[in-house]
mmCIF file of C-alpha atoms in Angstrom:
data_model
loop_
_atom_site.group_PDB
_atom_site.id
_atom_site.type_symbol
_atom_site.label_atom_id
_atom_site.label_comp_id
_atom_site.label_asym_id
_atom_site.label_seq_id
_atom_site.Cartn_x
_atom_site.Cartn_y
_atom_site.Cartn_z
ATOM 1 C CA UNK A 1 -4.468 16.081 21.053
ATOM 2 C CA UNK A 2 -5.477 19.341 19.138
ATOM 3 C CA UNK A 3 -7.176 18.628 15.918
ATOM 4 C CA UNK A 4 -5.991 21.239 13.345
ATOM 5 C CA UNK A 5 -7.871 22.093 9.777
ATOM 6 C CA UNK A 6 -6.335 19.915 7.344
ATOM 7 C CA UNK A 7 -4.625 22.669 4.940
ATOM 8 C CA UNK A 8 -3.714 25.330 7.207
ATOM 9 C CA UNK A 9 -1.054 26.152 5.623
ATOM 10 C CA UNK A 10 0.118 27.566 2.736
ATOM 11 C CA UNK A 11 0.305 25.314 -0.665
ATOM 12 C CA UNK A 12 4.213 25.466 -2.088
ATOM 13 C CA UNK A 13 5.373 25.765 -5.334
ATOM 14 C CA UNK A 14 2.740 23.417 -7.088
ATOM 15 C CA UNK A 15 5.426 20.552 -6.181
ATOM 16 C CA UNK A 16 4.671 20.444 -2.323
ATOM 17 C CA UNK A 17 2.380 21.286 0.222
ATOM 18 C CA UNK A 18 1.996 21.851 3.939
ATOM 19 C CA UNK A 19 -0.993 19.989 5.434
ATOM 20 C CA UNK A 20 -2.659 20.597 8.864
ATOM 21 C CA UNK A 21 -3.771 17.441 10.421
ATOM 22 C CA UNK A 22 -2.154 14.663 12.740
ATOM 23 C CA UNK A 23 0.525 13.164 10.455
ATOM 24 C CA UNK A 24 2.100 10.363 12.097
ATOM 25 C CA UNK A 25 3.145 11.794 15.260
ATOM 26 C CA UNK A 26 1.152 14.588 15.230
ATOM 27 C CA UNK A 27 3.668 17.101 13.965
ATOM 28 C CA UNK A 28 3.049 21.059 14.138
ATOM 29 C CA UNK A 29 3.064 22.940 10.949
ATOM 30 C CA UNK A 30 6.800 23.124 9.724
ATOM 31 C CA UNK A 31 7.683 24.477 6.228
ATOM 32 C CA UNK A 32 10.395 22.677 4.163
ATOM 33 C CA UNK A 33 13.905 23.458 4.534
ATOM 34 C CA UNK A 34 13.338 23.926 0.124
ATOM 35 C CA UNK A 35 10.167 25.451 -0.352
ATOM 36 C CA UNK A 36 8.463 23.744 -3.059
ATOM 37 C CA UNK A 37 10.828 20.638 -3.510
ATOM 38 C CA UNK A 38 10.208 18.704 -0.107
ATOM 39 C CA UNK A 39 12.624 16.389 2.048
ATOM 40 C CA UNK A 40 14.501 15.173 -1.171
ATOM 41 C CA UNK A 41 15.103 18.421 -3.148
ATOM 42 C CA UNK A 42 13.892 18.754 -6.831
ATOM 43 C CA UNK A 43 13.486 15.810 -9.278
ATOM 44 C CA UNK A 44 16.109 15.652 -11.622
ATOM 45 C CA UNK A 45 15.880 14.813 -15.475
ATOM 46 C CA UNK A 46 14.798 11.695 -16.440
ATOM 47 C CA UNK A 47 17.350 8.727 -16.293
ATOM 48 C CA UNK A 48 17.911 6.032 -18.730
ATOM 49 C CA UNK A 49 15.191 4.506 -17.420
ATOM 50 C CA UNK A 50 12.677 7.328 -17.806
ATOM 51 C CA UNK A 51 12.419 7.938 -14.137
ATOM 52 C CA UNK A 52 12.604 11.402 -12.298
ATOM 53 C CA UNK A 53 14.865 11.157 -9.381
ATOM 54 C CA UNK A 54 16.041 13.639 -6.336
ATOM 55 C CA UNK A 55 20.098 14.046 -6.545
ATOM 56 C CA UNK A 56 22.360 10.894 -5.260
ATOM 57 C CA UNK A 57 19.526 7.994 -6.315
ATOM 58 C CA UNK A 58 19.795 6.168 -8.919
ATOM 59 C CA UNK A 59 17.450 3.022 -10.578
ATOM 60 C CA UNK A 60 17.463 -0.220 -12.185
ATOM 61 C CA UNK A 61 14.615 -2.482 -13.632
ATOM 62 C CA UNK A 62 14.562 -5.482 -11.725
ATOM 63 C CA UNK A 63 11.921 -7.292 -14.110
ATOM 64 C CA UNK A 64 9.393 -6.897 -17.385
ATOM 65 C CA UNK A 65 6.100 -8.916 -18.053
ATOM 66 C CA UNK A 66 6.623 -11.483 -20.174
ATOM 67 C CA UNK A 67 10.390 -11.793 -19.794
ATOM 68 C CA UNK A 68 13.204 -13.605 -17.353
ATOM 69 C CA UNK A 69 14.132 -12.059 -14.307
ATOM 70 C CA UNK A 70 17.720 -11.544 -14.532
ATOM 71 C CA UNK A 71 19.889 -14.510 -15.165
ATOM 72 C CA UNK A 72 17.068 -16.775 -14.339
ATOM 73 C CA UNK A 73 14.559 -18.887 -16.167
ATOM 74 C CA UNK A 74 11.173 -17.628 -14.322
ATOM 75 C CA UNK A 75 9.021 -15.488 -16.676
ATOM 76 C CA UNK A 76 7.762 -12.002 -14.629
ATOM 77 C CA UNK A 77 3.907 -12.087 -14.725
ATOM 78 C CA UNK A 78 1.553 -9.716 -16.288
ATOM 79 C CA UNK A 79 0.319 -6.690 -14.143
ATOM 80 C CA UNK A 80 2.495 -6.481 -11.077
ATOM 81 C CA UNK A 81 0.458 -4.788 -8.249
ATOM 82 C CA UNK A 82 0.849 -4.843 -4.829
ATOM 83 C CA UNK A 83 4.207 -6.069 -3.187
ATOM 84 C CA UNK A 84 6.638 -6.545 -0.021
ATOM 85 C CA UNK A 85 10.019 -7.396 0.864
ATOM 86 C CA UNK A 86 11.187 -9.738 3.805
ATOM 87 C CA UNK A 87 14.431 -10.190 5.298
ATOM 88 C CA UNK A 88 16.456 -13.351 4.001
ATOM 89 C CA UNK A 89 19.448 -14.349 5.708
ATOM 90 C CA UNK A 90 22.196 -11.531 4.403
ATOM 91 C CA UNK A 91 19.938 -10.661 1.311
ATOM 92 C CA UNK A 92 16.017 -10.130 1.125
ATOM 93 C CA UNK A 93 13.070 -10.932 -1.039
ATOM 94 C CA UNK A 94 10.723 -8.820 -3.009
ATOM 95 C CA UNK A 95 6.970 -10.345 -3.829
ATOM 96 C CA UNK A 96 4.838 -9.060 -6.260
ATOM 97 C CA UNK A 97 1.170 -9.661 -7.028
ATOM 98 C CA UNK A 98 -0.306 -10.263 -10.489
ATOM 99 C CA UNK A 99 -3.448 -8.182 -11.256
ATOM 100 C CA UNK A 100 -5.271 -10.444 -13.943
ATOM 101 C CA UNK A 101 -8.174 -12.026 -14.029
ATOM 102 C CA UNK A 102 -8.482 -15.564 -14.581
ATOM 103 C CA UNK A 103 -4.569 -16.582 -13.394
ATOM 104 C CA UNK A 104 -3.537 -13.461 -10.844
ATOM 105 C CA UNK A 105 -1.467 -14.986 -8.395
ATOM 106 C CA UNK A 106 2.142 -13.725 -7.277
ATOM 107 C CA UNK A 107 5.399 -14.238 -7.395
ATOM 108 C CA UNK A 108 8.670 -13.328 -5.768
ATOM 109 C CA UNK A 109 12.474 -12.105 -6.058
ATOM 110 C CA UNK A 110 15.265 -13.223 -4.219
ATOM 111 C CA UNK A 111 18.793 -10.619 -4.111
ATOM 112 C CA UNK A 112 21.921 -11.760 -2.179
ATOM 113 C CA UNK A 113 23.343 -9.425 0.114
ATOM 114 C CA UNK A 114 24.749 -7.098 -2.667
ATOM 115 C CA UNK A 115 21.801 -6.647 -4.733
ATOM 116 C CA UNK A 116 22.519 -9.257 -7.539
ATOM 117 C CA UNK A 117 19.423 -11.551 -8.704
ATOM 118 C CA UNK A 118 19.540 -15.134 -7.588
ATOM 119 C CA UNK A 119 16.043 -16.277 -7.942
ATOM 120 C CA UNK A 120 12.562 -15.944 -9.079
ATOM 121 C CA UNK A 121 10.092 -18.211 -8.714
ATOM 122 C CA UNK A 122 5.732 -18.348 -8.575
ATOM 123 C CA UNK A 123 3.834 -18.463 -5.001
ATOM 124 C CA UNK A 124 0.476 -18.228 -5.642
ATOM 125 C CA UNK A 125 -1.208 -19.210 -9.003
ATOM 126 C CA UNK A 126 -4.749 -20.231 -9.973
ATOM 127 C CA UNK A 127 -6.573 -17.115 -8.315
ATOM 128 C CA UNK A 128 -8.468 -13.850 -9.744
ATOM 129 C CA UNK A 129 -7.208 -10.306 -10.142
ATOM 130 C CA UNK A 130 -4.392 -10.353 -7.609
ATOM 131 C CA UNK A 131 -4.278 -6.491 -6.606
ATOM 132 C CA UNK A 132 -2.759 -5.227 -3.070
ATOM 133 C CA UNK A 133 -2.313 -7.264 0.433
ATOM 134 C CA UNK A 134 0.160 -6.939 2.964
ATOM 135 C CA UNK A 135 3.115 -8.571 5.081
ATOM 136 C CA UNK A 136 2.681 -10.390 8.455
ATOM 137 C CA UNK A 137 4.550 -10.468 11.520
ATOM 138 C CA UNK A 138 5.315 -14.166 11.175
ATOM 139 C CA UNK A 139 6.631 -13.207 7.409
ATOM 140 C CA UNK A 140 3.881 -14.517 5.124
ATOM 141 C CA UNK A 141 2.136 -12.342 2.379
ATOM 142 C CA UNK A 142 -1.603 -11.918 2.383
ATOM 143 C CA UNK A 143 -2.374 -11.503 -1.363
ATOM 144 C CA UNK A 144 -6.098 -9.864 -1.934
ATOM 145 C CA UNK A 145 -8.577 -10.583 -4.644
ATOM 146 C CA UNK A 146 -10.012 -7.271 -5.940
ATOM 147 C CA UNK A 147 -13.200 -9.032 -7.319
ATOM 148 C CA UNK A 148 -16.868 -9.513 -5.962
ATOM 149 C CA UNK A 149 -16.243 -12.232 -3.339
ATOM 150 C CA UNK A 150 -12.585 -12.485 -3.623
ATOM 151 C CA UNK A 151 -10.700 -13.971 -1.204
ATOM 152 C CA UNK A 152 -7.387 -13.724 0.761
ATOM 153 C CA UNK A 153 -4.687 -15.964 0.281
ATOM 154 C CA UNK A 154 -1.738 -16.278 2.586
ATOM 155 C CA UNK A 155 1.340 -17.250 0.782
ATOM 156 C CA UNK A 156 4.967 -17.841 1.272
ATOM 157 C CA UNK A 157 7.321 -15.813 0.006
ATOM 158 C CA UNK A 158 10.104 -18.601 0.025
ATOM 159 C CA UNK A 159 8.154 -20.944 -1.813
ATOM 160 C CA UNK A 160 8.359 -23.297 -0.023
ATOM 161 C CA UNK A 161 4.689 -23.509 1.699
ATOM 162 C CA UNK A 162 1.675 -23.954 -0.473
ATOM 163 C CA UNK A 163 -0.733 -20.936 -0.158
ATOM 164 C CA UNK A 164 -3.834 -21.173 2.060
ATOM 165 C CA UNK A 165 -7.142 -19.289 1.345
ATOM 166 C CA UNK A 166 -8.277 -17.559 4.702
ATOM 167 C CA UNK A 167 -11.527 -17.752 3.934
ATOM 168 C CA UNK A 168 -12.546 -16.321 7.983
ATOM 169 C CA UNK A 169 -10.705 -12.871 6.530
ATOM 170 C CA UNK A 170 -14.326 -12.344 4.190
ATOM 171 C CA UNK A 171 -15.374 -12.262 0.870
ATOM 172 C CA UNK A 172 -15.132 -8.890 -0.417
ATOM 173 C CA UNK A 173 -13.611 -7.005 -3.040
ATOM 174 C CA UNK A 174 -10.703 -6.824 -1.569
ATOM 175 C CA UNK A 175 -7.745 -4.114 -1.970
ATOM 176 C CA UNK A 176 -5.079 -4.161 1.129
ATOM 177 C CA UNK A 177 -3.762 -5.575 4.454
ATOM 178 C CA UNK A 178 -2.041 -4.347 7.349
ATOM 179 C CA UNK A 179 -1.076 -6.269 10.009
ATOM 180 C CA UNK A 180 -1.469 -4.488 13.793
ATOM 181 C CA UNK A 181 1.071 -6.746 16.177
ATOM 182 C CA UNK A 182 -0.069 -4.648 19.453
ATOM 183 C CA UNK A 183 -3.874 -5.036 19.235
ATOM 184 C CA UNK A 184 -3.447 -8.610 17.639
ATOM 185 C CA UNK A 185 -5.750 -7.901 13.946
ATOM 186 C CA UNK A 186 -5.271 -7.703 10.138
ATOM 187 C CA UNK A 187 -6.752 -4.036 8.788
ATOM 188 C CA UNK A 188 -8.571 -4.530 5.200
ATOM 189 C CA UNK A 189 -9.701 -2.586 2.728
ATOM 190 C CA UNK A 190 -12.257 -2.846 0.244
ATOM 191 C CA UNK A 191 -11.990 -1.447 -3.383
ATOM 192 C CA UNK A 192 -16.125 0.001 -3.653
ATOM 193 C CA UNK A 193 -17.417 3.315 -4.765
ATOM 194 C CA UNK A 194 -19.406 2.488 -1.085
ATOM 195 C CA UNK A 195 -16.733 0.389 0.418
ATOM 196 C CA UNK A 196 -15.987 -0.479 3.990
ATOM 197 C CA UNK A 197 -12.886 -0.765 6.362
ATOM 198 C CA UNK A 198 -12.639 -3.745 8.279
ATOM 199 C CA UNK A 199 -10.595 -5.610 10.632
ATOM 200 C CA UNK A 200 -9.820 -9.123 11.438
ATOM 201 C CA UNK A 201 -9.590 -10.434 14.875
ATOM 202 C CA UNK A 202 -7.878 -14.134 14.617
ATOM 203 C CA UNK A 203 -8.827 -16.790 17.350
ATOM 204 C CA UNK A 204 -4.971 -17.176 17.715
ATOM 205 C CA UNK A 205 -2.570 -14.710 16.670
ATOM 206 C CA UNK A 206 -0.185 -15.904 13.586
ATOM 207 C CA UNK A 207 -3.218 -18.346 12.758
ATOM 208 C CA UNK A 208 -5.623 -16.601 10.096
ATOM 209 C CA UNK A 209 -7.803 -19.821 9.571
ATOM 210 C CA UNK A 210 -10.929 -18.770 12.193
ATOM 211 C CA UNK A 211 -11.350 -15.807 13.799
ATOM 212 C CA UNK A 212 -13.902 -12.804 13.483
ATOM 213 C CA UNK A 213 -14.411 -10.207 10.839
ATOM 214 C CA UNK A 214 -15.574 -6.777 11.816
ATOM 215 C CA UNK A 215 -16.170 -3.186 10.358
ATOM 216 C CA UNK A 216 -15.756 0.451 11.233
ATOM 217 C CA UNK A 217 -18.875 2.225 12.711
ATOM 218 C CA UNK A 218 -18.851 5.894 12.427
ATOM 219 C CA UNK A 219 -20.535 9.157 11.096
ATOM 220 C CA UNK A 220 -20.584 10.895 7.894
ATOM 221 C CA UNK A 221 -18.416 13.108 9.088
ATOM 222 C CA UNK A 222 -14.334 13.127 7.738
ATOM 223 C CA UNK A 223 -13.389 12.916 11.264
ATOM 224 C CA UNK A 224 -14.903 11.568 14.708
ATOM 225 C CA UNK A 225 -15.045 8.222 16.883
ATOM 226 C CA UNK A 226 -15.657 4.829 15.579
ATOM 227 C CA UNK A 227 -16.267 1.907 17.342
ATOM 228 C CA UNK A 228 -16.134 -2.018 15.411
ATOM 229 C CA UNK A 229 -18.705 -4.523 15.073
ATOM 230 C CA UNK A 230 -18.740 -8.174 13.879
ATOM 231 C CA UNK A 231 -19.994 -9.009 10.744
ATOM 232 C CA UNK A 232 -22.638 -11.403 10.864
ATOM 233 C CA UNK A 233 -21.999 -13.486 7.764
ATOM 234 C CA UNK A 234 -18.242 -12.945 6.480
ATOM 235 C CA UNK A 235 -18.743 -14.993 3.062
ATOM 236 C CA UNK A 236 -20.502 -12.210 2.093
ATOM 237 C CA UNK A 237 -23.435 -14.066 0.336
ATOM 238 C CA UNK A 238 -26.760 -13.423 0.063
ATOM 239 C CA UNK A 239 -25.789 -10.057 1.674
ATOM 240 C CA UNK A 240 -22.490 -8.377 0.890
ATOM 241 C CA UNK A 241 -20.411 -7.492 4.063
ATOM 242 C CA UNK A 242 -20.768 -4.033 3.319
ATOM 243 C CA UNK A 243 -24.070 -4.168 3.550
ATOM 244 C CA UNK A 244 -24.488 -6.024 6.993
ATOM 245 C CA UNK A 245 -23.675 -3.545 9.792
ATOM 246 C CA UNK A 246 -26.139 -0.886 10.430
ATOM 247 C CA UNK A 247 -24.033 2.753 10.667
ATOM 248 C CA UNK A 248 -20.934 1.006 9.311
ATOM 249 C CA UNK A 249 -18.710 3.817 7.713
ATOM 250 C CA UNK A 250 -18.959 3.881 3.745
ATOM 251 C CA UNK A 251 -15.509 4.792 1.981
ATOM 252 C CA UNK A 252 -14.962 5.433 -1.925
ATOM 253 C CA UNK A 253 -12.777 3.292 -3.356
ATOM 254 C CA UNK A 254 -10.777 1.547 -0.355
ATOM 255 C CA UNK A 255 -6.920 1.286 -1.641
ATOM 256 C CA UNK A 256 -3.636 1.374 -0.029
ATOM 257 C CA UNK A 257 -3.173 0.189 3.688
ATOM 258 C CA UNK A 258 -0.221 0.710 6.132
ATOM 259 C CA UNK A 259 0.315 0.260 9.925
ATOM 260 C CA UNK A 260 2.682 1.960 12.588
ATOM 261 C CA UNK A 261 2.761 3.377 15.816
ATOM 262 C CA UNK A 262 -0.128 2.813 16.748
ATOM 263 C CA UNK A 263 -1.767 4.097 13.795
ATOM 264 C CA UNK A 264 -3.224 3.053 10.529
ATOM 265 C CA UNK A 265 -3.504 4.860 7.296
ATOM 266 C CA UNK A 266 -5.447 3.879 4.236
ATOM 267 C CA UNK A 267 -6.166 5.870 0.861
ATOM 268 C CA UNK A 268 -9.374 6.251 -1.148
ATOM 269 C CA UNK A 269 -8.913 6.703 -4.580
ATOM 270 C CA UNK A 270 -12.656 7.629 -5.514
ATOM 271 C CA UNK A 271 -12.338 10.670 -3.642
ATOM 272 C CA UNK A 272 -7.721 11.121 -3.249
ATOM 273 C CA UNK A 273 -7.916 11.106 0.404
ATOM 274 C CA UNK A 274 -5.296 9.849 2.878
ATOM 275 C CA UNK A 275 -7.453 8.306 5.901
ATOM 276 C CA UNK A 276 -5.365 8.189 9.292
ATOM 277 C CA UNK A 277 -6.790 5.883 12.045
ATOM 278 C CA UNK A 278 -5.710 6.861 15.912
ATOM 279 C CA UNK A 279 -6.077 3.176 17.577
ATOM 280 C CA UNK A 280 -4.848 4.159 21.264
ATOM 281 C CA UNK A 281 -7.995 6.593 20.952
ATOM 282 C CA UNK A 282 -10.246 5.144 18.495
ATOM 283 C CA UNK A 283 -10.609 7.974 16.532
ATOM 284 C CA UNK A 284 -10.410 8.830 12.641
ATOM 285 C CA UNK A 285 -9.640 11.727 10.247
ATOM 286 C CA UNK A 286 -8.411 13.260 6.971
ATOM 287 C CA UNK A 287 -4.621 13.242 6.990
ATOM 288 C CA UNK A 288 -4.614 14.014 3.033
ATOM 289 C CA UNK A 289 -7.166 15.911 0.454
ATOM 290 C CA UNK A 290 -6.513 16.496 -2.223
ATOM 291 C CA UNK A 291 -9.713 18.246 -3.232
ATOM 292 C CA UNK A 292 -8.661 20.621 -0.764
ATOM 293 C CA UNK A 293 -5.481 21.722 -2.481
ATOM 294 C CA UNK A 294 -7.225 22.423 -5.595
ATOM 295 C CA UNK A 295 -4.770 20.577 -8.171
ATOM 296 C CA UNK A 296 -2.019 22.543 -6.865
ATOM 297 C CA UNK A 297 -0.496 20.172 -4.807
ATOM 298 C CA UNK A 298 1.719 16.816 -6.079
ATOM 299 C CA UNK A 299 -0.108 14.087 -4.940
ATOM 300 C CA UNK A 300 -3.827 13.023 -7.051
ATOM 301 C CA UNK A 301 -5.004 9.472 -8.026
ATOM 302 C CA UNK A 302 -3.676 7.803 -4.553
ATOM 303 C CA UNK A 303 -2.932 4.571 -4.311
ATOM 304 C CA UNK A 304 -0.547 1.983 -2.863
ATOM 305 C CA UNK A 305 1.117 3.285 0.604
ATOM 306 C CA UNK A 306 3.874 2.134 2.383
ATOM 307 C CA UNK A 307 6.532 4.033 4.753
ATOM 308 C CA UNK A 308 9.574 4.551 5.903
ATOM 309 C CA UNK A 309 11.551 3.903 9.540
ATOM 310 C CA UNK A 310 11.984 7.993 9.122
ATOM 311 C CA UNK A 311 8.248 8.177 9.550
ATOM 312 C CA UNK A 312 7.785 9.184 6.075
ATOM 313 C CA UNK A 313 5.068 7.775 4.067
ATOM 314 C CA UNK A 314 5.523 6.985 0.595
ATOM 315 C CA UNK A 315 1.912 7.215 -1.649
ATOM 316 C CA UNK A 316 1.970 5.998 -5.138
ATOM 317 C CA UNK A 317 -0.217 7.266 -7.926
ATOM 318 C CA UNK A 318 -2.955 5.720 -10.193
ATOM 319 C CA UNK A 319 -3.208 8.594 -12.217
ATOM 320 C CA UNK A 320 -1.641 11.955 -11.497
ATOM 321 C CA UNK A 321 1.823 12.305 -13.173
ATOM 322 C CA UNK A 322 2.701 8.576 -12.407
ATOM 323 C CA UNK A 323 4.102 9.924 -9.242
ATOM 324 C CA UNK A 324 5.104 8.186 -5.894
ATOM 325 C CA UNK A 325 4.827 11.219 -3.025
ATOM 326 C CA UNK A 326 6.281 11.183 0.157
ATOM 327 C CA UNK A 327 4.230 13.001 3.024
ATOM 328 C CA UNK A 328 6.418 13.634 6.191
ATOM 329 C CA UNK A 329 6.112 13.822 9.823
ATOM 330 C CA UNK A 330 5.674 17.398 9.218
ATOM 331 C CA UNK A 331 3.228 17.392 7.070
ATOM 332 C CA UNK A 332 5.230 17.995 4.177
ATOM 333 C CA UNK A 333 3.707 16.783 0.744
ATOM 334 C CA UNK A 334 6.042 16.139 -2.088
ATOM 335 C CA UNK A 335 6.931 14.534 -5.249
ATOM 336 C CA UNK A 336 9.558 11.674 -4.516
ATOM 337 C CA UNK A 337 10.158 10.447 -8.051
ATOM 338 C CA UNK A 338 8.359 10.137 -11.419
ATOM 339 C CA UNK A 339 8.121 7.848 -14.236
ATOM 340 C CA UNK A 340 7.865 9.878 -17.608
ATOM 341 C CA UNK A 341 6.209 8.378 -20.735
ATOM 342 C CA UNK A 342 4.139 5.772 -18.907
ATOM 343 C CA UNK A 343 0.647 7.937 -18.268
ATOM 344 C CA UNK A 344 -1.485 4.965 -19.656
ATOM 345 C CA UNK A 345 -0.038 3.151 -16.611
ATOM 346 C CA UNK A 346 -0.304 3.145 -13.129
ATOM 347 C CA UNK A 347 2.291 2.993 -10.137
ATOM 348 C CA UNK A 348 2.023 -0.097 -7.830
ATOM 349 C CA UNK A 349 3.901 -2.105 -5.032
ATOM 350 C CA UNK A 350 6.092 0.321 -3.343
ATOM 351 C CA UNK A 351 8.190 -1.215 -0.668
ATOM 352 C CA UNK A 352 11.589 -1.056 1.163
ATOM 353 C CA UNK A 353 14.545 -3.527 1.311
ATOM 354 C CA UNK A 354 14.771 -4.498 5.264
ATOM 355 C CA UNK A 355 17.705 -2.226 5.434
ATOM 356 C CA UNK A 356 15.596 0.866 4.014
ATOM 357 C CA UNK A 357 18.318 1.245 1.369
ATOM 358 C CA UNK A 358 16.353 0.448 -1.868
ATOM 359 C CA UNK A 359 12.968 1.012 -2.824
ATOM 360 C CA UNK A 360 10.952 -1.200 -5.150
ATOM 361 C CA UNK A 361 7.873 -0.940 -7.241
ATOM 362 C CA UNK A 362 6.073 -1.304 -10.609
ATOM 363 C CA UNK A 363 4.535 0.055 -13.223
ATOM 364 C CA UNK A 364 2.027 -1.670 -14.036
ATOM 365 C CA UNK A 365 1.506 -1.543 -17.805
ATOM 366 C CA UNK A 366 4.426 0.308 -18.833
ATOM 367 C CA UNK A 367 5.183 2.260 -22.033
ATOM 368 C CA UNK A 368 2.719 -0.300 -23.823
ATOM 369 C CA UNK A 369 -0.436 0.734 -21.445
ATOM 370 C CA UNK A 370 -1.028 -3.184 -21.820
ATOM 371 C CA UNK A 371 -0.889 -5.654 -18.745
ATOM 372 C CA UNK A 372 2.064 -7.759 -20.531
ATOM 373 C CA UNK A 373 4.276 -4.023 -20.281
ATOM 374 C CA UNK A 374 4.717 -4.321 -16.724
ATOM 375 C CA UNK A 375 7.999 -3.371 -15.220
ATOM 376 C CA UNK A 376 9.260 -3.662 -11.977
ATOM 377 C CA UNK A 377 12.253 -1.240 -10.314
ATOM 378 C CA UNK A 378 14.465 -0.617 -7.784
ATOM 379 C CA UNK A 379 15.236 2.917 -6.669
ATOM 380 C CA UNK A 380 18.855 3.241 -4.392
ATOM 381 C CA UNK A 381 19.641 6.111 -2.702
ATOM 382 C CA UNK A 382 20.274 8.156 0.468
ATOM 383 C CA UNK A 383 16.324 7.322 2.302
ATOM 384 C CA UNK A 384 15.992 9.227 5.474
ATOM 385 C CA UNK A 385 16.328 7.239 8.765
#
C-alpha cells in the first residue's frame, strides 16, 4: 500500500482539513462536497442545551451529576467519562465511567425502543478515577482506572453480575481498551507522557482472568513496522510495565482506542495525534497530527474516540473548542458538534446507539467547571450509514 504524506492536501477554511495518510480504507485524497464544512455541513447556532449541531440534528440532556436520572430514583455520578452502548432487546443501555478519586466506578442508563429512559443504576463501585475503557464482544464493559498501578474491571452493563478485577491485564495508568475479535486480543492505552501501547492475549477468548500482557516494540519514527513482546511482570512492581521491555515504543499520553476492520486507532493527547495500526501487515503510522496543520484544522486536544458504521471516526476534544470532530474515510477532518459556554470542561464518552442513530457523550464538568457539574447528552439525527 502506498504511504502518502500525512498532510499532502490543503487545509480548508479553518473548519475542515483534507489529510493524506491511510485512514480506514486507505482512500485517496478527496475534497469535501462543501469546502470548509465536512460531510455534515456547517454548525448551526447553539440550541437550548448550548450545543451547535449540523442541520437535521437535535440534542437532549440525559443526566446531570448529582441529580436523578429522568424519573428514576438514581443519582448520576460526578465527572462522567468513557462510555459505550449495548443492545437490550428492542432498547439499549449506555454505560458511563466516573473519573473521580476515590469512589470512581461506573453507572448505566437503560432506554426503551423509543429512547425513553426506563432505568438507571450503578454497575461498579469503590474503584479509583475510572476514565475510559472498552466494550467486549461478549457484552461486558471494561472500566479502566487512570491511576498509578490501576486495574481494569470487567463489569456487567445490566448490573446483574458483580464487577471483577482483571489483574492479568496489567497494573498501570490505564486509559482505554478496544477488543479485536479476529486476533482475539484487547488493546490498551496508557496515560503517561512516556506511556506504551499494549495488547492483552487471553488464555481463552471471552475469559479475561488469565493471559499474556504484551507491549508494542518499534522504532522512534512516526511510521514503520512493529512487533509484540511479553511484559515479564504485569503487576508493574517494582518496575513499571512501560519500563520492562527494551525497545518498546513510547507514546505521549495515550487516550482513546477504537478497533474496526483489521485496524486499531488510538489517540495521544500530549502531541495531539491519532495513530493508525494496520494489524494485517504489522505497521503503524499517523492518521492525524495537529502540529502539521498549524492550528488551522478544527481538531485539537484529542481524547476519546469511537467509530460509526459509515467508517467515520468521531474524536472528542479535551481542550480545543469543546468539539467532537469527524475524520472520514476520505481523510476529511471537520467539526461535527460544539458545546458552547463550557470551556473549563472536556468532552468524554462518545458512543453510538446500536442502530447508529443516536450519539451519546458527556461534558465532564459542565458549565460549573467542577466534577459535580457533569452533563450527559444524546444527539439524534441523520448519521451517515
